[in-house]
Amino acid sequence: MSGNTLGRLFCVTSFGESHGPAIGCVVDGCPPGLALDASDIQPALDRRRPGRSKFVTQRKEADSVRILSGVFEGETTGTPIALLIENTDQRSYDYDKIAQTFRPNHADYAYMQKYGRRDHRGGGRSSARETAVRVAAGAVAQKYLRERLGITIRACLTRIGEIGLDVADWSAVEDNAFFCADPARVPELERYVESLRSEGDSAGAMIQVEAANVPPGLGEPVYDRLDADLAQALMGINAVKGVEIGDGMAAAGMRGTAHRDEMRADGFLSNHSGGVAGGISTGQDVVACIAIKPTSSITTPGRSVNEHGENVDMRTTGRHDPCVGIRAVPIAEAMVALVLMDHWMRHRAQCGDVEPTTPRLPGRSPDGPA
């Protein structure tokens, strides 16, 4: 199976299945000399792990990460960093009843058509379980970006199903189970997700992710555009069906006089393009939003076919997220970090000695909108 590696100079290759003995990844290209141990990675995994609250899947995984290589005496060596996370709470028997049945809108049917075989236990490689290793690799990238370049990355939930949420207070994101920056709405979200579970249903979600202090110059003007690579990485998250950079789809309804990000000597006056112009970062905040479909595995019976092409009615059992988007917040942060890390290294390799004659503008002018 190809397509398991992301990046060119900072490369991450993942392996493992949802119900196998372990999942993991190899991070290749990390610069040497970065202080790193498991405690730098574990907090990010704890934010994503199953069972962290009653509003997500109740599969109980510690998601304890082990660093197997690439670190000596507490620092990266420049060699491949192997990260391993053991699976300890698989319940494969939950899937025995659907071993020959395709779950609607899941990867089961497409996998069988492509490979002629599939791992029905939790979806194998198609399971969101695999995203734990992306978060682990992303934590390595985030540490480098933060300590060496001052880049910080944050994300929050801006919608669950019918409930839209404001980005009102970033400081509240870590204080609730929904990564919500609209804390007054949390009780409403709790009631909503509980109702989804009791009804055997699920809901989609929207996530906003931002990277601050991104230097100008990352990305290429044609095929390797920064926004294109961000879109690819974010679309590669399980269940993501839409990606927007900056104003995204709303730009189609705007005029040029409103959308253009005007500049003054003291900075940019707006950021409608999400910090990327011509495929290259401008020094403004990089802003993206992702739309996540409702969880496909629900307990409400549905119509499908089996491996013999016969019509069947089926019902998914097991432990699943009523809204998979909740746990996708740290995944989105990780994917943005991996792309920025790779593009920073590519930029340094080609243009590290370039000294532009134009002064660098602040990402936001004091005269711009709040």
XYZ file of N, CA, C and O in Angstrom, residues 140-323:
736
model
N 6.631 16.663 17.412
C 8.054 16.897 17.158
C 8.224 18.156 16.313
O 9.052 19.033 16.614
N 7.426 18.258 15.240
C 7.506 19.438 14.376
C 7.137 20.705 15.128
O 7.805 21.742 14.983
N 6.077 20.637 15.925
C 5.646 21.821 16.663
C 6.711 22.301 17.635
O 6.899 23.509 17.818
N 7.419 21.380 18.265
C 8.467 21.772 19.207
C 9.586 22.517 18.486
O 10.072 23.556 18.959
N 9.982 22.014 17.334
C 11.025 22.701 16.564
C 10.538 24.071 16.106
O 11.241 25.080 16.259
N 9.348 24.127 15.527
C 8.821 25.392 15.019
C 8.686 26.432 16.120
O 8.979 27.616 15.931
N 8.240 25.987 17.283
C 8.039 26.907 18.396
C 9.361 27.408 18.956
O 9.543 28.610 19.181
N 10.309 26.505 19.179
C 11.560 26.872 19.844
C 12.554 27.557 18.909
O 13.293 28.440 19.337
N 12.579 27.167 17.644
C 13.577 27.720 16.717
C 13.040 28.891 15.903
O 13.811 29.772 15.514
N 11.730 28.912 15.633
C 11.177 29.937 14.754
C 10.094 30.789 15.412
O 9.652 31.776 14.822
N 9.653 30.406 16.599
C 8.608 31.169 17.278
C 7.219 30.961 16.698
O 6.296 31.733 16.993
N 7.037 29.921 15.874
C 5.733 29.635 15.277
C 4.867 28.887 16.282
O 5.302 27.889 16.864
N 3.648 29.365 16.490
C 2.698 28.673 17.364
C 1.460 28.305 16.557
O 1.029 29.052 15.679
N 0.893 27.153 16.863
C -0.250 26.625 16.112
C -1.361 26.294 17.099
O -1.117 25.680 18.142
N -2.576 26.694 16.765
C -3.722 26.412 17.626
C -4.953 26.161 16.758
O -5.038 26.616 15.620
N -5.900 25.409 17.312
C -7.128 25.110 16.589
C -8.279 25.033 17.570
O -8.085 24.835 18.777
N -9.486 25.200 17.042
C -10.683 25.081 17.881
C -11.847 24.616 17.025
O -11.838 24.719 15.795
N -12.866 24.116 17.691
C -14.086 23.687 17.031
C -14.971 24.900 16.789
O -15.195 25.703 17.696
N -15.475 25.056 15.566
C -16.342 26.191 15.253
C -17.757 25.760 14.859
O -18.617 26.620 14.641
N -17.983 24.461 14.792
C -19.341 23.961 14.521
C -19.429 22.498 14.906
O -18.495 21.728 14.665
N -20.550 22.094 15.500
C -20.938 20.692 15.627
C -22.361 20.587 15.099
O -23.289 21.170 15.669
N -22.531 19.863 14.003
C -23.858 19.715 13.440
C -24.517 21.046 13.162
O -23.968 21.909 12.469
N -25.685 21.248 13.746
C -26.446 22.475 13.516
C -25.967 23.649 14.355
O -26.433 24.780 14.172
N -25.034 23.418 15.268
C -24.633 24.448 16.227
C -23.353 25.134 15.767
O -22.265 24.544 15.772
N -23.459 26.393 15.359
C -22.292 27.187 15.009
C -21.699 27.842 16.245
O -22.418 28.234 17.166
N -20.382 27.959 16.286
C -19.669 28.467 17.459
C -18.774 29.633 17.076
O -18.154 29.623 16.014
N -18.691 30.629 17.957
C -17.813 31.765 17.731
C -16.409 31.459 18.262
O -16.232 30.646 19.183
N -15.416 32.110 17.692
C -14.058 32.067 18.243
C -13.949 33.277 19.156
O -13.418 34.326 18.789
N -14.464 33.112 20.372
C -14.593 34.237 21.297
C -13.465 34.304 22.316
O -13.064 35.393 22.739
N -12.936 33.143 22.728
C -11.942 33.128 23.804
C -11.024 31.923 23.614
O -11.350 30.807 24.019
N -9.859 32.166 22.999
C -8.920 31.062 22.761
C -8.459 30.418 24.065
O -8.141 29.223 24.096
N -8.418 31.176 25.145
C -7.935 30.623 26.418
C -8.867 29.564 26.977
O -8.483 28.799 27.864
N -10.090 29.491 26.465
C -11.059 28.520 26.974
C -10.961 27.168 26.283
O -11.582 26.194 26.731
N -10.189 27.075 25.208
C -10.186 25.868 24.381
C -9.770 24.634 25.168
O -10.347 23.547 25.005
N -8.774 24.759 26.018
C -8.275 23.600 26.758
C -9.065 23.327 28.030
O -8.772 22.357 28.739
N -10.081 24.120 28.315
C -10.845 23.971 29.552
C -12.163 23.242 29.367
O -12.969 23.168 30.287
N -12.424 22.733 28.162
C -13.654 21.978 27.942
C -13.371 20.812 27.014
O -12.344 20.771 26.331
N -14.272 19.841 27.004
C -14.065 18.596 26.265
C -14.222 18.752 24.761
O -13.931 17.814 24.012
N -14.660 19.932 24.293
C -14.972 20.126 22.881
C -13.950 20.998 22.148
O -14.140 21.298 20.979
N -12.885 21.417 22.824
C -11.922 22.348 22.219
C -12.666 23.556 21.660
O -12.411 24.026 20.549
N -13.590 24.068 22.450
C -14.490 25.128 22.024
C -14.011 26.470 22.561
O -13.719 26.605 23.754
N -13.936 27.484 21.681
C -13.531 28.831 22.081
C -14.735 29.726 22.349
O -14.606 30.944 22.418
N -15.888 29.110 22.513
C -17.141 29.811 22.822
C -17.711 29.183 24.096
O -18.700 28.439 24.053
N -17.073 29.424 25.249
C -17.357 28.643 26.465
C -18.803 28.700 26.932
O -19.286 27.745 27.558
N -19.519 29.768 26.637
C -20.915 29.865 27.077
C -21.791 28.807 26.410
O -22.878 28.483 26.917
N -21.330 28.235 25.281
C -22.129 27.258 24.541
C -21.837 25.816 24.952
O -22.512 24.890 24.454
N -20.872 25.602 25.825
C -20.477 24.238 26.177
C -21.631 23.407 26.729
O -21.819 22.250 26.320
N -22.449 23.912 27.660
C -23.586 23.094 28.130
C -24.517 22.659 27.000
O -25.033 21.540 27.004
N -24.727 23.527 26.033
C -25.556 23.185 24.881
C -24.918 22.065 24.070
O -25.608 21.152 23.583
N -23.591 22.120 23.903
C -22.891 21.062 23.174
C -22.993 19.735 23.910
O -23.159 18.680 23.282
N -22.892 19.762 25.217
C -23.007 18.535 26.005
C -24.355 17.875 25.788
O -24.446 16.657 25.562
N -25.415 18.654 25.836
C -26.753 18.101 25.627
C -26.910 17.566 24.213
O -27.517 16.506 23.997
N -26.347 18.276 23.264
C -26.482 17.880 21.866
C -25.788 16.549 21.587
O -26.363 15.655 20.949
N -24.558 16.396 22.060
C -23.816 15.164 21.799
C -24.445 13.992 22.544
O -24.495 12.860 22.033
N -24.951 14.217 23.741
C -25.647 13.156 24.470
C -26.887 12.703 23.695
O -27.203 11.509 23.639
N -27.586 13.645 23.076
C -28.771 13.284 22.303
C -28.390 12.480 21.069
O -29.105 11.555 20.668
N -27.271 12.819 20.433
C -26.802 12.049 19.284
C -26.548 10.602 19.680
O -26.953 9.669 18.967
N -25.880 10.418 20.791
C -25.565 9.055 21.230
C -26.837 8.276 21.548
O -26.966 7.104 21.170
N -27.775 8.896 22.228
C -29.011 8.188 22.596
C -29.857 7.861 21.373
O -30.598 6.876 21.365
N -29.742 8.667 20.316
C -30.505 8.433 19.092
C -29.779 7.510 18.114
O -30.318 7.181 17.050
N -28.565 7.094 18.454
C -27.794 6.249 17.551
C -27.354 6.968 16.302
O -27.218 6.373 15.225
N -27.097 8.269 16.425
C -26.771 9.085 15.259
C -25.434 9.793 15.492
O -24.783 9.620 16.530
N -25.024 10.617 14.534
C -23.765 11.346 14.638
C -23.915 12.687 13.943
O -24.923 12.949 13.287
N -22.905 13.538 14.085
C -22.945 14.875 13.481
C -21.575 15.245 12.938
O -20.546 14.767 13.423
N -21.583 16.128 11.950
C -20.346 16.649 11.398
C -19.801 17.783 12.243
O -20.346 18.125 13.293
N -18.711 18.385 11.776
C -18.067 19.443 12.553
C -17.233 20.329 11.642
O -16.918 19.966 10.498
N -16.870 21.478 12.159
C -15.966 22.415 11.488
C -14.873 22.797 12.477
O -15.139 23.025 13.667
N -13.643 22.879 11.996
C -12.496 23.228 12.829
C -11.730 24.355 12.155
O -11.521 24.342 10.935
N -11.310 25.329 12.947
C -10.432 26.393 12.461
C -9.057 26.194 13.073
O -8.919 25.968 14.272
N -8.020 26.287 12.249
C -6.648 26.127 12.718
C -5.826 27.306 12.233
O -5.966 27.755 11.091
N -4.972 27.829 13.116
C -4.174 29.007 12.821
C -2.719 28.775 13.204
O -2.426 28.126 14.218
N -1.825 29.313 12.403
C -0.393 29.299 12.722
C 0.104 30.736 12.737
O -0.018 31.450 11.731
N 0.638 31.173 13.866
C 1.110 32.543 14.029
C 2.637 32.598 13.920
O 3.335 31.627 14.216
N 3.146 33.744 13.491
C 4.585 34.000 13.348
C 5.238 33.158 12.259
O 6.443 32.882 12.312
N 4.451 32.772 11.263
C 5.018 32.054 10.119
C 5.835 33.044 9.289
O 5.328 34.099 8.896
N 7.097 32.747 9.001
C 7.902 33.701 8.226
C 7.434 33.762 6.777
O 6.891 32.787 6.248
N 7.621 34.885 6.109
C 7.297 34.947 4.681
C 8.276 34.101 3.888
O 9.421 33.894 4.285
N 7.799 33.587 2.751
C 8.686 32.876 1.846
C 8.503 31.380 1.789
O 9.127 30.724 0.949
N 7.657 30.790 2.644
C 7.470 29.340 2.605
C 6.498 28.978 1.486
O 5.443 29.585 1.337
N 6.844 27.963 0.716
C 5.989 27.540 -0.384
C 6.580 27.904 -1.724
O 7.500 28.725 -1.830
N 6.042 27.286 -2.765
C 6.509 27.511 -4.123
C 5.351 28.077 -4.953
O 4.188 27.906 -4.613
N 5.651 28.727 -6.080
C 4.592 29.426 -6.813
C 3.737 28.565 -7.731
O 2.714 29.038 -8.227
N 4.106 27.291 -7.958
C 3.343 26.510 -8.931
C 2.793 25.241 -8.268
O 1.766 25.268 -7.615
N 3.502 24.116 -8.382
C 2.938 22.850 -7.926
C 3.046 22.635 -6.423
O 2.218 21.937 -5.839
N 4.051 23.181 -5.798
C 4.257 22.954 -4.367
C 3.860 24.178 -3.551
O 4.559 24.593 -2.628
N 2.731 24.749 -3.892
C 2.214 25.908 -3.169
C 1.959 25.533 -1.711
O 1.507 24.414 -1.404
N 2.222 26.468 -0.817
C 2.000 26.193 0.598
C 0.534 25.896 0.866
O 0.204 24.950 1.594
N -0.375 26.685 0.279
C -1.793 26.439 0.525
C -2.247 25.113 -0.069
O -3.100 24.421 0.512
N -1.678 24.718 -1.196
C -2.038 23.433 -1.798
C -1.574 22.272 -0.928
O -2.300 21.289 -0.735
N -0.362 22.375 -0.380
C 0.132 21.299 0.479
C -0.628 21.251 1.802
O -0.863 20.167 2.359
N -1.005 22.421 2.321
C -1.845 22.430 3.521
C -3.186 21.765 3.239
O -3.683 20.974 4.049
N -3.770 22.082 2.094
C -5.055 21.487 1.740
C -4.944 19.976 1.606
O -5.815 19.229 2.069
N -3.875 19.509 0.980
C -3.677 18.068 0.834
C -3.545 17.387 2.190
O -4.163 16.347 2.446
N -2.740 17.964 3.068
C -2.522 17.359 4.378
C -3.792 17.352 5.211
O -4.128 16.358 5.865
N -4.518 18.467 5.193
C -5.740 18.552 5.987
C -6.832 17.674 5.400
O -7.606 17.051 6.143
N -6.935 17.601 4.082
C -7.916 16.721 3.457
C -7.589 15.255 3.727
O -8.466 14.391 3.685
N -6.329 14.965 4.031
C -5.921 13.600 4.327
C -6.316 13.120 5.703
O -6.101 11.955 6.037
N -6.889 13.989 6.534
C -7.400 13.565 7.836
C -8.698 12.797 7.617
O -9.545 13.200 6.823
N -8.869 11.704 8.337
C -10.085 10.905 8.203
C -11.333 11.768 8.320
O -11.441 12.614 9.209
N -12.284 11.550 7.424
C -13.616 12.165 7.454
C -13.645 13.622 7.011
O -14.714 14.220 6.972
N -12.498 14.221 6.680
C -12.512 15.598 6.196
C -13.034 15.613 4.757
O -12.570 14.865 3.897
N -14.007 16.480 4.493
C -14.611 16.578 3.166
C -14.453 17.960 2.550
O -14.873 18.177 1.403
N -13.876 18.897 3.274
C -13.678 20.225 2.713
C -12.589 20.973 3.442
O -12.437 20.824 4.660
N -11.791 21.747 2.708
C -10.722 22.572 3.279
C -10.833 23.976 2.705
O -11.018 24.142 1.489
N -10.716 24.965 3.553
C -10.693 26.355 3.118
C -9.437 27.026 3.662
O -9.055 26.794 4.809
N -8.794 27.839 2.852
C -7.671 28.660 3.275
C -8.166 30.098 3.317
O -8.704 30.605 2.335
N -8.004 30.776 4.453
C -8.520 32.127 4.595
C -10.027 32.151 4.479
O -10.730 31.339 5.085
N -10.563 33.045 3.658
C -12.009 33.132 3.480
C -12.579 31.958 2.698
O -13.793 31.747 2.692
N -11.747 31.225 2.022
C -12.193 30.014 1.349
C -13.320 30.241 0.372
O -13.267 31.134 -0.490
N -14.383 29.441 0.496
C -15.505 29.493 -0.441
C -16.209 30.850 -0.430
O -16.795 31.257 -1.439
N -16.145 31.540 0.686
C -16.806 32.843 0.766
C -16.193 33.848 -0.202
O -16.845 34.825 -0.588
N -14.943 33.623 -0.615
C -14.283 34.540 -1.541
C -15.017 34.618 -2.874
O -14.940 35.639 -3.577
N -15.753 33.559 -3.220
C -16.479 33.550 -4.492
C -17.587 34.601 -4.523
O -18.007 35.031 -5.603
N -18.039 35.025 -3.369
C -19.091 36.024 -3.293
C -18.605 37.409 -2.952
O -19.413 38.293 -2.619
N -17.288 37.626 -2.997
C -16.715 38.915 -2.629
C -16.192 39.661 -3.862
O -15.933 39.061 -4.905
N -16.030 40.959 -3.723
C -15.380 41.761 -4.742
C -13.904 41.929 -4.418
O -13.489 41.814 -3.265
N -13.127 42.236 -5.446
C -11.696 42.425 -5.248
C -11.370 43.524 -4.270
O -10.395 43.436 -3.512
N -12.175 44.575 -4.251
C -11.922 45.680 -3.329
C -12.090 45.259 -1.882
O -11.493 45.861 -0.981
N -12.903 44.232 -1.649
C -13.114 43.759 -0.282
C -12.130 42.656 0.101
O -11.697 42.568 1.249
N -11.763 41.800 -0.882
C -10.960 40.616 -0.554
C -9.467 40.891 -0.527
O -8.730 40.234 0.211
N -8.996 41.824 -1.321
C -7.544 42.029 -1.402
C -7.006 42.447 -0.035
O -7.603 43.229 0.691
N -5.873 41.906 0.315
C -5.238 42.218 1.594
C -4.283 43.394 1.387
O -3.117 43.212 1.029
N -4.814 44.586 1.614
C -4.022 45.791 1.394
C -2.903 45.886 2.428
O -2.977 45.309 3.522
N -1.875 46.650 2.081
C -0.678 46.769 2.913
C -0.335 48.228 3.169
O -0.551 49.094 2.319
N 0.212 48.449 4.343
C 0.853 49.721 4.677
C 2.224 49.402 5.258
O 2.540 48.230 5.538
N 3.006 50.417 5.466
C 4.366 50.202 5.975
C 4.358 49.529 7.340
O 5.333 48.859 7.715
N 3.260 49.714 8.088
C 3.204 49.116 9.424
C 2.473 47.782 9.431
O 2.163 47.248 10.494
N 2.178 47.199 8.248
C 1.622 45.852 8.208
C 0.442 45.689 7.279
O 0.016 46.619 6.591
N -0.088 44.477 7.232
C -1.242 44.139 6.402
C -2.523 44.625 7.070
O -2.675 44.561 8.291
N -3.473 45.063 6.242
C -4.726 45.605 6.767
C -5.817 44.551 6.897
O -6.842 44.799 7.526
N -5.606 43.380 6.296
C -6.576 42.282 6.425
C -5.870 40.983 6.084
O -4.713 40.977 5.658
N -6.585 39.860 6.256
C -5.983 38.553 5.975
C -7.026 37.619 5.361
O -7.268 36.516 5.840
N -7.645 38.065 4.292
C -8.662 37.256 3.636
C -8.079 36.021 2.963
O -8.774 35.020 2.787
N -6.812 36.069 2.570
C -6.187 34.948 1.866
C -5.518 33.954 2.808
O -4.836 33.029 2.339
N -5.673 34.142 4.106
C -5.172 33.155 5.056
C -3.672 33.063 5.140
O -3.119 31.994 5.430
N -2.978 34.164 4.895
C -1.533 34.181 5.076
C -0.734 33.601 3.936
O 0.476 33.376 4.076
N -1.378 33.356 2.787
C -0.678 32.787 1.629
C -1.088 33.562 0.379
O -2.279 33.751 0.114
N -0.113 34.030 -0.388
C -0.379 34.725 -1.657
C 0.541 34.145 -2.726
O 1.757 34.048 -2.514
N -0.031 33.735 -3.853
C 0.777 33.129 -4.905
C 1.426 31.833 -4.485
O 2.459 31.438 -5.025
N 0.833 31.159 -3.500
C 1.374 29.891 -3.017
C 2.477 30.034 -1.992
O 3.030 29.024 -1.534
N 2.808 31.269 -1.597
C 3.936 31.539 -0.698
C 3.430 32.296 0.525
O 2.593 33.203 0.411
N 3.950 31.948 1.697
C 3.517 32.616 2.924
C 3.935 34.082 2.901
O 4.993 34.446 2.389
N 3.087 34.929 3.492
C 3.312 36.374 3.482
C 3.843 36.903 4.798
O 4.229 38.065 4.883
N 3.840 36.078 5.837
C 4.194 36.546 7.168
C 2.974 36.822 8.030
O 3.100 37.087 9.224
N 1.782 36.777 7.418
C 0.553 36.865 8.197
C 0.248 35.509 8.827
O 0.876 34.493 8.505
N -0.740 35.477 9.727
C -1.165 34.199 10.280
C -1.681 33.309 9.155
O -2.427 33.765 8.279
N -1.274 32.050 9.166
C -1.824 31.070 8.233
C -3.104 30.523 8.850
O -3.092 30.013 9.972
N -4.213 30.646 8.124
C -5.524 30.287 8.662
C -6.220 29.322 7.714
O -6.296 29.568 6.506
N -6.717 28.226 8.261
C -7.452 27.241 7.467
C -8.641 26.733 8.266
O -8.644 26.763 9.503
N -9.652 26.266 7.561
C -10.812 25.623 8.174
C -11.059 24.289 7.483
O -10.846 24.169 6.271
N -11.516 23.307 8.237
C -11.826 22.006 7.659
C -13.237 21.598 8.058
O -13.688 21.867 9.178
N -13.926 20.953 7.111
C -15.262 20.417 7.356
C -15.162 18.899 7.476
O -14.544 18.241 6.624
N -15.757 18.349 8.525
C -15.663 16.926 8.830
C -17.056 16.313 8.773
O -17.992 16.829 9.386
N -17.175 15.228 8.046
C -18.488 14.603 7.881
C -18.923 13.881 9.164
O -18.099 13.574 10.030
N -20.208 13.598 9.283
C -20.671 12.814 10.442
C -20.025 11.430 10.464
O -19.725 10.851 9.412
N -19.796 10.916 11.644
C -19.221 9.584 11.806
C -20.066 8.558 11.058
O -21.289 8.503 11.223
N -19.425 7.737 10.244
C -20.160 6.741 9.451
C -20.648 5.571 10.299
O -21.692 4.992 10.013
N -19.875 5.210 11.314
C -20.228 4.059 12.147
C -21.221 4.494 13.217
O -20.849 5.071 14.237
N -22.506 4.224 12.965
C -23.570 4.570 13.908
C -24.432 3.344 14.155
O -24.447 2.395 13.368
N -25.152 3.361 15.268
C -25.941 2.186 15.664
C -27.309 2.148 15.017
O -27.998 1.131 15.109
N -27.736 3.223 14.364
C -29.006 3.201 13.643
C -28.896 2.253 12.446
O -27.974 2.394 11.640
N -29.798 1.278 12.295
C -29.712 0.343 11.171
C -29.760 1.065 9.832
O -30.413 2.108 9.676
N -29.039 0.529 8.860
C -28.991 1.126 7.538
C -28.943 0.073 6.456
O -28.689 -1.109 6.720
N -29.167 0.495 5.223
C -29.175 -0.413 4.081
C -27.788 -0.501 3.465
O -27.093 0.501 3.326
N -27.408 -1.700 3.063
C -26.093 -1.890 2.459
C -26.109 -3.164 1.620
O -27.174 -3.726 1.330
N -24.906 -3.606 1.240
C -24.739 -4.885 0.557
C -23.614 -5.645 1.246
O -22.789 -5.060 1.962
N -23.573 -6.951 1.036
C -22.486 -7.746 1.591
C -21.462 -8.061 0.513
O -21.573 -7.598 -0.629
N -20.460 -8.863 0.841
C -19.368 -9.140 -0.084
C -19.814 -9.946 -1.305
O -19.075 -10.033 -2.293
N -21.011 -10.520 -1.233
C -21.544 -11.266 -2.375
C -22.437 -10.394 -3.251
O -23.023 -10.895 -4.220
N -22.545 -9.087 -2.898
C -23.369 -8.178 -3.664
C -24.847 -8.276 -3.350
O -25.677 -7.786 -4.136
N -25.200 -8.887 -2.238
C -26.601 -9.062 -1.851
C -27.045 -7.919 -0.955
O -26.269 -7.427 -0.116
N -28.284 -7.497 -1.094
C -28.831 -6.450 -0.239
C -28.976 -6.953 1.186
O -29.460 -8.076 1.420
N -28.551 -6.124 2.130
C -28.680 -6.468 3.553
C -29.032 -5.209 4.338
O -28.806 -4.087 3.884
N -29.597 -5.416 5.506
C -29.741 -4.361 6.506
C -28.676 -4.608 7.553
O -28.484 -5.752 7.998
N -27.975 -3.574 7.958
C -26.877 -3.770 8.901
C -26.897 -2.707 9.986
O -27.495 -1.634 9.837
N -26.237 -3.022 11.092
C -26.135 -2.114 12.235
C -24.724 -2.224 12.795
O -24.249 -3.321 13.084
N -24.047 -1.104 12.907
C -22.679 -1.090 13.413
C -22.682 -1.171 14.934
O -23.420 -0.442 15.606
N -21.868 -2.060 15.477
C -21.669 -2.124 16.925
C -20.260 -1.661 17.251
O -19.461 -1.376 16.369
N -19.948 -1.577 18.527
C -18.625 -1.118 18.935
C -18.671 0.254 19.564
O -19.739 0.785 19.890
N -17.498 0.854 19.731
C -17.373 2.146 20.414
C -16.919 3.195 19.414
O -15.847 3.087 18.841
N -17.764 4.210 19.218
C -17.502 5.187 18.172
C -17.792 6.602 18.677
O -18.512 6.803 19.656
N -17.226 7.583 17.973
C -17.430 8.986 18.316
C -18.759 9.483 17.756
O -18.994 9.360 16.540
N -19.624 10.073 18.585
C -20.823 10.707 18.037
C -20.485 11.864 17.104
O -21.227 12.176 16.188
N -19.330 12.501 17.354
C -18.814 13.553 16.465
C -17.302 13.395 16.410
O -16.588 13.804 17.339
